[in-house]
PDB file of C-alpha atoms in Angstrom:
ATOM      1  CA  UNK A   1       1.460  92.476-297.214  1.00 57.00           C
ATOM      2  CA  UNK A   2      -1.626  94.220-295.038  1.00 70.00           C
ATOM      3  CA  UNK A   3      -4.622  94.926-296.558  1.00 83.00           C
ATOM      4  CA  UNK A   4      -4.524  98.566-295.326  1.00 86.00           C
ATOM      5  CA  UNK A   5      -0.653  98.882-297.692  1.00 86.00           C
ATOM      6  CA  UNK A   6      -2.628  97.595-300.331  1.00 91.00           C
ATOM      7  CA  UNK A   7      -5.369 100.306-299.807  1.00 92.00           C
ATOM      8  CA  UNK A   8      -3.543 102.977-299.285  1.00 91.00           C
ATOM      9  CA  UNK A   9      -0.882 102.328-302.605  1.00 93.00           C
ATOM     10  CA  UNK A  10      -4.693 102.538-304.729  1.00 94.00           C
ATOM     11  CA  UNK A  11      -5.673 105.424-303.033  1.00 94.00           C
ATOM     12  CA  UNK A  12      -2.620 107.471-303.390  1.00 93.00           C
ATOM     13  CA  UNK A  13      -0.496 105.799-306.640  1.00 94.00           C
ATOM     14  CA  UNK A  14      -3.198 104.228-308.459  1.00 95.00           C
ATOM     15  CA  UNK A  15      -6.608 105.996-308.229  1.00 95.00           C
ATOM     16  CA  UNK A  16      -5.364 109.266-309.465  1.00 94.00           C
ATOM     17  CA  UNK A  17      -3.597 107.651-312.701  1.00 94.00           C
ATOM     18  CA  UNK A  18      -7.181 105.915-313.086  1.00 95.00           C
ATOM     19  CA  UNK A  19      -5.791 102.742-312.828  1.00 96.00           C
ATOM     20  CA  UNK A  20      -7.255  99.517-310.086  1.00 96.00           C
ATOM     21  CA  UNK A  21      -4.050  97.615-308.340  1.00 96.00           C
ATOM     22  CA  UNK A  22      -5.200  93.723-308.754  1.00 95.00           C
ATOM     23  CA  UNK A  23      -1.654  92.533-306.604  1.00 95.00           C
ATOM     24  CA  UNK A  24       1.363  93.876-304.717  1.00 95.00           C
ATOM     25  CA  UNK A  25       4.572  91.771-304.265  1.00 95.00           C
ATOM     26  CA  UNK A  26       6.831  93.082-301.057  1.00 93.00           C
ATOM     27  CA  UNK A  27      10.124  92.340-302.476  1.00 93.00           C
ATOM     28  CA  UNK A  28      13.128  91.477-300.439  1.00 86.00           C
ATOM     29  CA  UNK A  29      15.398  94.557-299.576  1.00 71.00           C
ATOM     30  CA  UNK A  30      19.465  93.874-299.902  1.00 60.00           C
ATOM     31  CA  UNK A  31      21.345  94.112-296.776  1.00 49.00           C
ATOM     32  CA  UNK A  32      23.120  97.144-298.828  1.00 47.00           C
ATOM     33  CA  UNK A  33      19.758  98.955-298.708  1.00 51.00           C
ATOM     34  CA  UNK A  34      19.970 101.835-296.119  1.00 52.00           C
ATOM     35  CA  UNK A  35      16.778 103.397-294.321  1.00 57.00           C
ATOM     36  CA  UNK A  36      13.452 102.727-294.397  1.00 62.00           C
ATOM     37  CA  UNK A  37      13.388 102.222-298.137  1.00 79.00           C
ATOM     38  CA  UNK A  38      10.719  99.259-299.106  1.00 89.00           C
ATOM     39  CA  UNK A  39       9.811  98.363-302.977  1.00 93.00           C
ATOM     40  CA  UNK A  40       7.126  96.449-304.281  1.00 95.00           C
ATOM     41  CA  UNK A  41       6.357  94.998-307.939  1.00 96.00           C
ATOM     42  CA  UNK A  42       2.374  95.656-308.208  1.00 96.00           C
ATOM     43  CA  UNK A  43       0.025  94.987-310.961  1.00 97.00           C
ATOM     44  CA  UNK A  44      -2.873  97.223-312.186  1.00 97.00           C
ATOM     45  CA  UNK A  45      -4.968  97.316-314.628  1.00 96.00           C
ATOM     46  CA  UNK A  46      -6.096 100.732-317.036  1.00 95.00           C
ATOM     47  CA  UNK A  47      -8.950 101.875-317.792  1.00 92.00           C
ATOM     48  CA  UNK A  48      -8.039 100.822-321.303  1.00 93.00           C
ATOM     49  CA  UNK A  49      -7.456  96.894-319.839  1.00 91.00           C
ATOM     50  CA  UNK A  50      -4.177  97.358-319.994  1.00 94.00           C
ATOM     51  CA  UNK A  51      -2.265  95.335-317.239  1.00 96.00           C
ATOM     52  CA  UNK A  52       0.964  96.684-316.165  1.00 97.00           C
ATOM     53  CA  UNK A  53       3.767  95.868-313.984  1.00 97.00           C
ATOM     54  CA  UNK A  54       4.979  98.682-311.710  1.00 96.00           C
ATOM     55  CA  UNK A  55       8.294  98.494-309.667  1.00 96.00           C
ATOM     56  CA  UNK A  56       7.298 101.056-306.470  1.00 94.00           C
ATOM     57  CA  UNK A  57       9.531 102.272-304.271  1.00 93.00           C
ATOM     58  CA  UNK A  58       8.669 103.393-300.647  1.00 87.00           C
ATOM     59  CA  UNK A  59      10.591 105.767-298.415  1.00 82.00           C
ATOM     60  CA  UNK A  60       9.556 106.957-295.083  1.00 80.00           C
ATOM     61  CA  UNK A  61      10.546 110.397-293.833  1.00 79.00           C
ATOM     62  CA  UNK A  62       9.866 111.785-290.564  1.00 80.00           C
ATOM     63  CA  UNK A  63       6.067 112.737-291.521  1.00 84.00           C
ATOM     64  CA  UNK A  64       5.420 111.067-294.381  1.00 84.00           C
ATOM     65  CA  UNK A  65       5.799 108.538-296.936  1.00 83.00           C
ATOM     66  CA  UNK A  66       6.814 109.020-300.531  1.00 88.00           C
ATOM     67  CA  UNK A  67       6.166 106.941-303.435  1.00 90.00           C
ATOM     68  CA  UNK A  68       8.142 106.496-306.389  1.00 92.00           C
ATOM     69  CA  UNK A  69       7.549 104.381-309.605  1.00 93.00           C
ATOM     70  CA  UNK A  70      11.190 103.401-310.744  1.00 92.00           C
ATOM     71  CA  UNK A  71      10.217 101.563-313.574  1.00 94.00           C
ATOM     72  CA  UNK A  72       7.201 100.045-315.406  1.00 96.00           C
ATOM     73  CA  UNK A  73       6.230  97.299-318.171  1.00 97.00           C
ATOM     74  CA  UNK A  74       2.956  96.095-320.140  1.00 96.00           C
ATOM     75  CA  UNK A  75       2.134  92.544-319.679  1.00 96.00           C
ATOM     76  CA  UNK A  76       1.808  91.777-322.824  1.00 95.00           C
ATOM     77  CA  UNK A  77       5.597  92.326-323.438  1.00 95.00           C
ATOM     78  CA  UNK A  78       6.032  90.052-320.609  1.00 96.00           C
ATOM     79  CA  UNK A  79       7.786  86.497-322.624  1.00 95.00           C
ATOM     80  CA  UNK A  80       8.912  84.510-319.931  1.00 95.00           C
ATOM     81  CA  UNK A  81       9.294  83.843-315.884  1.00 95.00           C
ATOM     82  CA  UNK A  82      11.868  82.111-314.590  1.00 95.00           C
ATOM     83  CA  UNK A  83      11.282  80.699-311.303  1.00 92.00           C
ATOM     84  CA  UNK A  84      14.893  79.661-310.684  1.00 91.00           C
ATOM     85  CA  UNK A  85      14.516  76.555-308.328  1.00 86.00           C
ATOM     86  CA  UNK A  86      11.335  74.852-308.411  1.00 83.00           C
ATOM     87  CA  UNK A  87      12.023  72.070-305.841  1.00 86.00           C
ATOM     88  CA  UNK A  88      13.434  74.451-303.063  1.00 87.00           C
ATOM     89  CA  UNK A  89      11.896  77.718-301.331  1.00 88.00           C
ATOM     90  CA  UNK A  90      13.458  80.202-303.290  1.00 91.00           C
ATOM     91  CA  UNK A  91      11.625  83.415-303.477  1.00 93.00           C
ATOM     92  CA  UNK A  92      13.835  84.690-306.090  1.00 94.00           C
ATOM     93  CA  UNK A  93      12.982  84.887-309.583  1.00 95.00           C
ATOM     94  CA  UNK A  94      13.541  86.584-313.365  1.00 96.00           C
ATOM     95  CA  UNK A  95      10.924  88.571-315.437  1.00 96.00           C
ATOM     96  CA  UNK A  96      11.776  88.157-319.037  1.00 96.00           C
ATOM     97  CA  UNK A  97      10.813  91.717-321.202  1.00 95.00           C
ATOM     98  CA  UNK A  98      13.149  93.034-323.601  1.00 94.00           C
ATOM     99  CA  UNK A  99      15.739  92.870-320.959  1.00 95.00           C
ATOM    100  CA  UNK A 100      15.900  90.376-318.168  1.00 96.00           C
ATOM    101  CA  UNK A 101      14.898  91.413-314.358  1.00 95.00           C
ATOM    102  CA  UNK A 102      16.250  89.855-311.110  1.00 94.00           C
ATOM    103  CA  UNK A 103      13.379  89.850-308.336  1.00 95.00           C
ATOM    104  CA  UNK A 104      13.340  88.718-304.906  1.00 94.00           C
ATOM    105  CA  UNK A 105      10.207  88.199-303.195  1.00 94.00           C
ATOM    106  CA  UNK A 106       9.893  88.758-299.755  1.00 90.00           C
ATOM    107  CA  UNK A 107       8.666  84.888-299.676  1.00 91.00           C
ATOM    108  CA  UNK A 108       8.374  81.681-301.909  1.00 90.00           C
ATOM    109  CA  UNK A 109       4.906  81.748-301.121  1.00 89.00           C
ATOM    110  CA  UNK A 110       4.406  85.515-302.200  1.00 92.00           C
ATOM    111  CA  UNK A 111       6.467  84.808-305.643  1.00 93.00           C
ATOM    112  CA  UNK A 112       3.900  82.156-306.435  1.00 91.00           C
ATOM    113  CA  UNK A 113       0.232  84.145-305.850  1.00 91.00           C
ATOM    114  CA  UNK A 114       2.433  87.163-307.752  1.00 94.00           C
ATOM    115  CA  UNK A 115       2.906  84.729-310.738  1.00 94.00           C
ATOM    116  CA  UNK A 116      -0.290  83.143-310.023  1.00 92.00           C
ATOM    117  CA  UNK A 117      -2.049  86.815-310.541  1.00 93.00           C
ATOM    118  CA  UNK A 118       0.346  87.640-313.736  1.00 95.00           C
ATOM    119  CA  UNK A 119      -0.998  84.269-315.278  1.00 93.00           C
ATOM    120  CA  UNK A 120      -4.604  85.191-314.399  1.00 93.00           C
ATOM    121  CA  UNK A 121      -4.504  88.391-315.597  1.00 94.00           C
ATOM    122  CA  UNK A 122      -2.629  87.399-318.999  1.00 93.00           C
ATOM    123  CA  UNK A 123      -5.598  84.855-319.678  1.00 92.00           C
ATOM    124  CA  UNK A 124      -8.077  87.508-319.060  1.00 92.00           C
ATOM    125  CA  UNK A 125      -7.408  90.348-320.752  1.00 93.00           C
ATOM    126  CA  UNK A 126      -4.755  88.969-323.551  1.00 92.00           C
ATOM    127  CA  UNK A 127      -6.104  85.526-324.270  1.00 92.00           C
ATOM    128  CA  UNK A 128      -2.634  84.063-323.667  1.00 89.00           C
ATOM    129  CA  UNK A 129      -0.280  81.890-321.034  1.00 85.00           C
ATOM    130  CA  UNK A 130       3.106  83.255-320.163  1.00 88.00           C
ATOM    131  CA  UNK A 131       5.491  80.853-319.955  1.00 92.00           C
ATOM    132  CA  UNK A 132       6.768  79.423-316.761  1.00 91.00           C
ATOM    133  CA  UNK A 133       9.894  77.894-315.760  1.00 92.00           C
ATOM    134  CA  UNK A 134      11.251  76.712-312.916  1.00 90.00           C
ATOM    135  CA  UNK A 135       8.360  76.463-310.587  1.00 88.00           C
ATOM    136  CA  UNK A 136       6.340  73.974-308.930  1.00 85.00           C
ATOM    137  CA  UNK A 137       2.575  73.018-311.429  1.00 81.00           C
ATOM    138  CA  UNK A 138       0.898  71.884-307.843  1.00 78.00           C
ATOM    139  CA  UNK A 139       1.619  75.514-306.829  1.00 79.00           C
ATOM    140  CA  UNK A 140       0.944  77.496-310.024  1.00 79.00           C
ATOM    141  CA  UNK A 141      -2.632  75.822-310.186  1.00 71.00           C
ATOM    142  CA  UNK A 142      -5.473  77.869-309.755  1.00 63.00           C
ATOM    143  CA  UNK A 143      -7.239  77.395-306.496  1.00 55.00           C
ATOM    144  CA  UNK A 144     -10.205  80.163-307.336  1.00 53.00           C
ATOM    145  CA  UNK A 145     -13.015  77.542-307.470  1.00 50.00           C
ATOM    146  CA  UNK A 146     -12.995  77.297-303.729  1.00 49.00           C
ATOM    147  CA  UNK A 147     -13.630  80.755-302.924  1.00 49.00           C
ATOM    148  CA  UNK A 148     -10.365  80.761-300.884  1.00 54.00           C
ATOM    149  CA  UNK A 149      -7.706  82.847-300.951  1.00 61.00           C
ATOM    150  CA  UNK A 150      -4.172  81.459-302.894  1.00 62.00           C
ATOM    151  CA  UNK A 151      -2.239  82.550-300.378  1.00 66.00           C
ATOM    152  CA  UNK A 152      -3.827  80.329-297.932  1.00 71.00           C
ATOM    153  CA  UNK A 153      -4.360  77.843-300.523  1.00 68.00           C
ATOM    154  CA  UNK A 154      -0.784  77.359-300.845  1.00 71.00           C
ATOM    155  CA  UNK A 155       0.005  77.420-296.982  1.00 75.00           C
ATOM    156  CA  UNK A 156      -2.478  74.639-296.777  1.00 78.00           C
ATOM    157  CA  UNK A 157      -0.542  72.761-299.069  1.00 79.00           C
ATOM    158  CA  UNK A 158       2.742  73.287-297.741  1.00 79.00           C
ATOM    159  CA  UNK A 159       0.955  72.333-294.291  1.00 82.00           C
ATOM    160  CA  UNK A 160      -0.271  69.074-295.409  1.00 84.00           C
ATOM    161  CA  UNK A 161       3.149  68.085-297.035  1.00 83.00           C
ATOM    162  CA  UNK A 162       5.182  68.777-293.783  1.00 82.00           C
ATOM    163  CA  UNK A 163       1.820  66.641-291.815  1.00 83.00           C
ATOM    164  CA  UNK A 164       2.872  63.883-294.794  1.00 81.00           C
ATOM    165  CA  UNK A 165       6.703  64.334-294.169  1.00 74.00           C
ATOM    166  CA  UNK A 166       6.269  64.018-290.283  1.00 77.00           C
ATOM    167  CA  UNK A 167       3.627  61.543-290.717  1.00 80.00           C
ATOM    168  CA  UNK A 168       6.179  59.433-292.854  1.00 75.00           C
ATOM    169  CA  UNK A 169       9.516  59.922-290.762  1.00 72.00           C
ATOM    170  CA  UNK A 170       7.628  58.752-287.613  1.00 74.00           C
ATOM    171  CA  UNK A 171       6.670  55.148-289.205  1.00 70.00           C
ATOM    172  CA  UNK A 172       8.624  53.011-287.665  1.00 56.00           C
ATOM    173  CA  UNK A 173       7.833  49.502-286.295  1.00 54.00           C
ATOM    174  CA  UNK A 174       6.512  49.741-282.752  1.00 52.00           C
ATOM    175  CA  UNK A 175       6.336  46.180-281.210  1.00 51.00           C
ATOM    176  CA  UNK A 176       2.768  45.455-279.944  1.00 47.00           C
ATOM    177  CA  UNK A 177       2.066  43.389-277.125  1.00 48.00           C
ATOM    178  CA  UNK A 178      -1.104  42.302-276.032  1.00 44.00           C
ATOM    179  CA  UNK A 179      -1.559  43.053-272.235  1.00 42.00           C
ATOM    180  CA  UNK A 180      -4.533  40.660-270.553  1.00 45.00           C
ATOM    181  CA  UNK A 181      -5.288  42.413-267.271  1.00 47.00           C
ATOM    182  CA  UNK A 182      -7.161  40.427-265.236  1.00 45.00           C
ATOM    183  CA  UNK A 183      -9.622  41.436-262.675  1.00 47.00           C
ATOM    184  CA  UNK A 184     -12.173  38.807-260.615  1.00 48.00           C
ATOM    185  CA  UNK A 185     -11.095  36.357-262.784  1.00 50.00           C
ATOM    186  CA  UNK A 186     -12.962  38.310-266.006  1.00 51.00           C
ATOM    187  CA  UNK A 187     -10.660  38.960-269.073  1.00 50.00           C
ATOM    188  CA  UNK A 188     -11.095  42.346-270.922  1.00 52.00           C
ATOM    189  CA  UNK A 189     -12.677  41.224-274.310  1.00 52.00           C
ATOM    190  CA  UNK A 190     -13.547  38.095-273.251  1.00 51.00           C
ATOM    191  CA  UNK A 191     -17.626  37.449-272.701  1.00 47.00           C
TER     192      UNK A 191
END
């Protein structure tokens, strides 16, 4: 998601209703989608400190874009997400309010900083942890104290675990022999 997206979704959505976007997620698009339709599940917060979940939808016309919120949701009736698969990259993933929500995140990596966000901002302005299921603690852990973005947090992580995973299917005993290369009768090592 680019910077200028997120920009231009507070200037035009979220400004006017007086309301600052913390996060967007890009969701995933079916292959049934037609056009240049894109949606997005973005979190603001009120003047009020309310924090709510809005579920935007894009569509691009010849001159211009148009935005549409579909549907929307307070945090605080937020009970429950389910990450689905914790051990796999799985970007889907279900939002528990009164009814239950089936999401798809346009990446693993962008479900995580979107729950991430929803946990930060439940702790913050409702004193309270959502709970989590199905997903990874390594990757739900907040990475804030080193000034670094999650998102590249995270990709650092999954860096240094494929570095381990190479790292570890590469071990395997290489026979050593000691070469002595002579030259004027002097032996490498040997004073």
């Amino acid at each position: 998601m680019s910077a200028s997206l997120k920009m231009s979704l507070q200037d035009i959505v979220f400004r006017p209703k007086r309301e600052k976007l913390v996060h967007v997620l890009e969701l995933s698009m079916p292959s049934t989608m037609q056009g240049e339709e894109q949606s997005y599940l973005c979190v603001t917060v009120t003047r009020e400190k309310d924090v709510k979940i809005t579920y935007l939808i894009t569509v691009e016309e010849k001159t211009s874009i148009q935005y549409k919120i579909d549907c929307m949701w307070l945090l605080k009736d937020l009970t429950l997400i389910d990450g689905k698969e914790a051990m796999q990259d799985y970007p889907k993933f279900d939002m528990h309010f009164e009814h239950v929500y089936s999401w798809e995140a346009f990446s693993t990596a962008a479900k995580y900083a979107f729950t991430r966000c929803i946990r930060k901002m439940s702790k913050i302005h409702y004193r309270r942890d959502i709970e989590f299921v199905n997903f990874d603690d390594d990757y739900m852990s907040d990475t804030g104290h080193f000034q670094v973005s999650e998102d590249t947090m995270l990709a650092l992580k999954l860096c240094i675990q494929v570095l381990n995973c190479l790292i570890l299917s590469s071990l395997t005993p290489i026979p050593i022999r000691s070469y002595c290369i002579t030259v004027s009768g002097v032996t490498p090592g040997a004073e």
